[in-house]
PDB file of C-alpha atoms in Angstrom:
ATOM      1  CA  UNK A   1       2.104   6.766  21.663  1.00  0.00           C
ATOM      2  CA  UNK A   2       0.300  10.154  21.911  1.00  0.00           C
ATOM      3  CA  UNK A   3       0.507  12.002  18.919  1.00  0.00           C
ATOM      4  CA  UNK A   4       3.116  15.028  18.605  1.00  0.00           C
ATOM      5  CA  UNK A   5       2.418  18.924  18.896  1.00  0.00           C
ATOM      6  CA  UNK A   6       4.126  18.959  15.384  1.00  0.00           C
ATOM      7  CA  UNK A   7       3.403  19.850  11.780  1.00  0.00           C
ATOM      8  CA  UNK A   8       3.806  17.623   9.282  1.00  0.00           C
ATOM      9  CA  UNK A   9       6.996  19.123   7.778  1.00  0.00           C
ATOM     10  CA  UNK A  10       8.318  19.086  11.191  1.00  0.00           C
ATOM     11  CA  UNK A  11       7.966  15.162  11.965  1.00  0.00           C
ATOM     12  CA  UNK A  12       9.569  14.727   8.240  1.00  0.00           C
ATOM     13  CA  UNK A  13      12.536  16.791   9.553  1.00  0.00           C
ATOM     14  CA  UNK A  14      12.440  14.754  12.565  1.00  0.00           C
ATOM     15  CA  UNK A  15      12.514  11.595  10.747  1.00  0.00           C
ATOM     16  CA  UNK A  16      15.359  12.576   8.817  1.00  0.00           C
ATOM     17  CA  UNK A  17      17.292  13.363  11.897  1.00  0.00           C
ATOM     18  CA  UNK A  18      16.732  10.455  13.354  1.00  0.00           C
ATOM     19  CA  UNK A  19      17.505   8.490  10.091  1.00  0.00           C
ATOM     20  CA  UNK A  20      21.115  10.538  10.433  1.00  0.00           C
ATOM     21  CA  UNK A  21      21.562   9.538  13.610  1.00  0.00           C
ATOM     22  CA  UNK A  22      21.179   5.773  13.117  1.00  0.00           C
ATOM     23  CA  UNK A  23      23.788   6.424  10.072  1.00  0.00           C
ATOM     24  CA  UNK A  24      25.952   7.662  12.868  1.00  0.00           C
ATOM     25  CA  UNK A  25      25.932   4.744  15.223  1.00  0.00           C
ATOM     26  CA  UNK A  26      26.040   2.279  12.429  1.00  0.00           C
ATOM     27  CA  UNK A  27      29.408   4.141  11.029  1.00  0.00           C
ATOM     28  CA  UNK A  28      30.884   3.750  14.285  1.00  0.00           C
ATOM     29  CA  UNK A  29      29.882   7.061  16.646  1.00  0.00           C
ATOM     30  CA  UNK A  30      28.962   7.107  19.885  1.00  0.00           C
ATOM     31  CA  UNK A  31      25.479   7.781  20.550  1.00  0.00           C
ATOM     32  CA  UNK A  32      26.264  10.868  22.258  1.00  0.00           C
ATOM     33  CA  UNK A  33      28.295  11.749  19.001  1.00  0.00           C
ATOM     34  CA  UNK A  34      25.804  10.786  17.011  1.00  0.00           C
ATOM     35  CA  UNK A  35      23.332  13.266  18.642  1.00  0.00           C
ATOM     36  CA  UNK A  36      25.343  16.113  17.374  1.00  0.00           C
ATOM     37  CA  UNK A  37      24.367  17.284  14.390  1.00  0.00           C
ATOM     38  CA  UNK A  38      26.345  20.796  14.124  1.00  0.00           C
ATOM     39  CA  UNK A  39      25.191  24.090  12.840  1.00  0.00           C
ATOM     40  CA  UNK A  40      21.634  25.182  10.566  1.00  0.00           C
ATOM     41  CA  UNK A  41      23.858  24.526   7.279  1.00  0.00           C
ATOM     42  CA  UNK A  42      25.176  21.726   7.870  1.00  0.00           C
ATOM     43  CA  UNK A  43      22.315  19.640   8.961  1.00  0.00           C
ATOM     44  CA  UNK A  44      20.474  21.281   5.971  1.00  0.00           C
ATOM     45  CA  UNK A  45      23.605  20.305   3.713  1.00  0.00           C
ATOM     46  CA  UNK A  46      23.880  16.845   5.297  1.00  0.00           C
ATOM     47  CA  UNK A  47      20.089  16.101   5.066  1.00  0.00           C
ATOM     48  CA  UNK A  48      19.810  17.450   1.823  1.00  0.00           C
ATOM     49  CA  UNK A  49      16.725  19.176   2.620  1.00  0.00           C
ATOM     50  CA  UNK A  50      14.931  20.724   0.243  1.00  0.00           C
ATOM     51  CA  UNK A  51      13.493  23.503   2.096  1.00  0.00           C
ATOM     52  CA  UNK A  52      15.384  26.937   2.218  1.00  0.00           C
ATOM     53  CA  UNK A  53      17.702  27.851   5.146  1.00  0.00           C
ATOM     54  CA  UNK A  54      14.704  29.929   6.549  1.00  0.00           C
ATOM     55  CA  UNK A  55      12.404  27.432   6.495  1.00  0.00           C
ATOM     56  CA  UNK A  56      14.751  24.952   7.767  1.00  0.00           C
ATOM     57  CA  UNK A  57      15.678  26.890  10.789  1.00  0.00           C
ATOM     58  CA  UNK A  58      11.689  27.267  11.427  1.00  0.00           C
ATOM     59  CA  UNK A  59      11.249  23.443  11.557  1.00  0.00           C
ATOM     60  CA  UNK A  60      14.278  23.699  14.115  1.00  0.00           C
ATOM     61  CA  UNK A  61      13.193  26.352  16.151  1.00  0.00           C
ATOM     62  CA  UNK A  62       9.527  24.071  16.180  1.00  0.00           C
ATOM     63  CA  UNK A  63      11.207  20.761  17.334  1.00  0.00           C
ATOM     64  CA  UNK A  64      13.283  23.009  19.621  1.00  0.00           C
ATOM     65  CA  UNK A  65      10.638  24.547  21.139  1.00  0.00           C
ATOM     66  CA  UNK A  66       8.880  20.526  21.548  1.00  0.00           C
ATOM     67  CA  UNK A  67      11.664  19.525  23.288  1.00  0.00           C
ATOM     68  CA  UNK A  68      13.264  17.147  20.383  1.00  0.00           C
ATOM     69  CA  UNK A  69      16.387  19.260  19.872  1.00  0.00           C
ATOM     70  CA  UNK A  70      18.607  20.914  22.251  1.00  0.00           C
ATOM     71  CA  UNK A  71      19.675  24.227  20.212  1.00  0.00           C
ATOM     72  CA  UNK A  72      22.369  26.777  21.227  1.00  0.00           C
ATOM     73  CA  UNK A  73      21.542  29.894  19.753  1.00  0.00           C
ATOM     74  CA  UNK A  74      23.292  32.664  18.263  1.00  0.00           C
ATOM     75  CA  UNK A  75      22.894  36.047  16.194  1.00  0.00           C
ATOM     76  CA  UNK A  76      19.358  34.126  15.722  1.00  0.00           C
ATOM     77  CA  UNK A  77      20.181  30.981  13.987  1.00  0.00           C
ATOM     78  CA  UNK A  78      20.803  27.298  15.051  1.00  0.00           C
ATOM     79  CA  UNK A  79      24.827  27.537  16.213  1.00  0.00           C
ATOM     80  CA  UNK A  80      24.740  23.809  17.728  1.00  0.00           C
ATOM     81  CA  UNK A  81      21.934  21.330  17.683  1.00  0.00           C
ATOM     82  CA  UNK A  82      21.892  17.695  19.238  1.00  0.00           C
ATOM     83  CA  UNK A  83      19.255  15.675  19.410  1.00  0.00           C
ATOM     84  CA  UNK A  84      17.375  14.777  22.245  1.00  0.00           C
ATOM     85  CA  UNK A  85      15.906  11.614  23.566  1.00  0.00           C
ATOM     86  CA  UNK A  86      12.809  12.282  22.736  1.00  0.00           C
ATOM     87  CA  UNK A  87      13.297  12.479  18.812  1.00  0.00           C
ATOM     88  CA  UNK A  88      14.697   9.030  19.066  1.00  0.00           C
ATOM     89  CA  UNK A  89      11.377   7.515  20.388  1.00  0.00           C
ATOM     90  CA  UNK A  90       9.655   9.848  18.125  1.00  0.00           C
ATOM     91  CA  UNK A  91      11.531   8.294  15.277  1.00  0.00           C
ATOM     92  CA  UNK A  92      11.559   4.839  16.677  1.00  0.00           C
ATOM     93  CA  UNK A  93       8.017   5.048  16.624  1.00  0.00           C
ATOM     94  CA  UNK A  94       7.443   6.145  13.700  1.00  0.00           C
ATOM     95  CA  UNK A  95       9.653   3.525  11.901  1.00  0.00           C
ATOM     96  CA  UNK A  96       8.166   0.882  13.884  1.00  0.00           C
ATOM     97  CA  UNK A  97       4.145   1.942  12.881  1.00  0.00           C
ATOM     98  CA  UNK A  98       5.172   2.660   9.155  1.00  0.00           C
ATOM     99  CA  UNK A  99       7.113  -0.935   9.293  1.00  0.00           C
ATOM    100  CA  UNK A 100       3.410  -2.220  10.715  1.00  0.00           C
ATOM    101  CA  UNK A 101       1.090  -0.462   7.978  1.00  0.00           C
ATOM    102  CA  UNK A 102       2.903  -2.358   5.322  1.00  0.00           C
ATOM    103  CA  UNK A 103       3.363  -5.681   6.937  1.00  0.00           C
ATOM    104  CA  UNK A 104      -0.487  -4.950   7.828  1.00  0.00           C
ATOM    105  CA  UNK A 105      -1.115  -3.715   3.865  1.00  0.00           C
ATOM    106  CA  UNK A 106       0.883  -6.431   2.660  1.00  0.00           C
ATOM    107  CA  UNK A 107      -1.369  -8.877   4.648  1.00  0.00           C
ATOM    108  CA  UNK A 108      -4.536  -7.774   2.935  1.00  0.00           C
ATOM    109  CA  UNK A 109      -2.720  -8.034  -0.284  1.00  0.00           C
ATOM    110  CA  UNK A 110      -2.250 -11.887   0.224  1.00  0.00           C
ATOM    111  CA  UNK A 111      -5.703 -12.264   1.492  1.00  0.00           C
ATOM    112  CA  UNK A 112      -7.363 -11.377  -1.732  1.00  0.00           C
ATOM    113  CA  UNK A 113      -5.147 -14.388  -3.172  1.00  0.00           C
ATOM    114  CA  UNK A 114      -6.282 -17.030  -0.663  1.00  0.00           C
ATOM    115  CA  UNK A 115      -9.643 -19.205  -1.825  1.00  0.00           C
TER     116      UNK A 115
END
């Protein structure tokens, strides 16, 4: 996987999303419902993040602008945003190699044990 035009607070954000959207399908959405994610406040009350609105609809505008949201805009802040495909393999990936650094962290842990 190449690694994403994104800053760090940005692929946190993303992660988050995608952690929201996997809440979705497991409570019974569609995955096209569970793409939507409604307006700047309520993804920022939803996700509980603990950046200000501002900053928040920076990090949107960012993974907007790389093609891992799909905004629609108005009077300059996030009116509708659903995810795109691309933030699910982002965040697929990203759960699958932090899944692999601790089984592979985890595996050196054991190793010191062994004669």
């Amino acid at each position: 996987m190449e690694t994403p035009e994104l800053t760090q607070d940005a692929q946190r954000l993303a992660v988050l999303i995608y952690k929201q959207y996997g809440k979705n399908v497991n409570d019974g959405k569609n995955k096209q419902e569970a793409k939507s994610l409604g307006g700047l406040k309520e993804i920022h009350d939803t996700l509980k993040i603990k950046y200000s609105l501002d900053d928040t609809l920076e990090l949107i505008r960012e993974l907007s602008r790389n093609n891992y949201l799909d905004v629609m805009w108005g009077d300059n802040t996030a009116v509708f945003v659903q995810i795109e495909n691309k933030l699910i393999i982002f965040g697929e990936n990203k759960l699958a190699n932090d899944i692999d650094d601790v089984l592979n962290w985890a595996n050196k842990i054991v190793s010191i044990f062994k004669p």
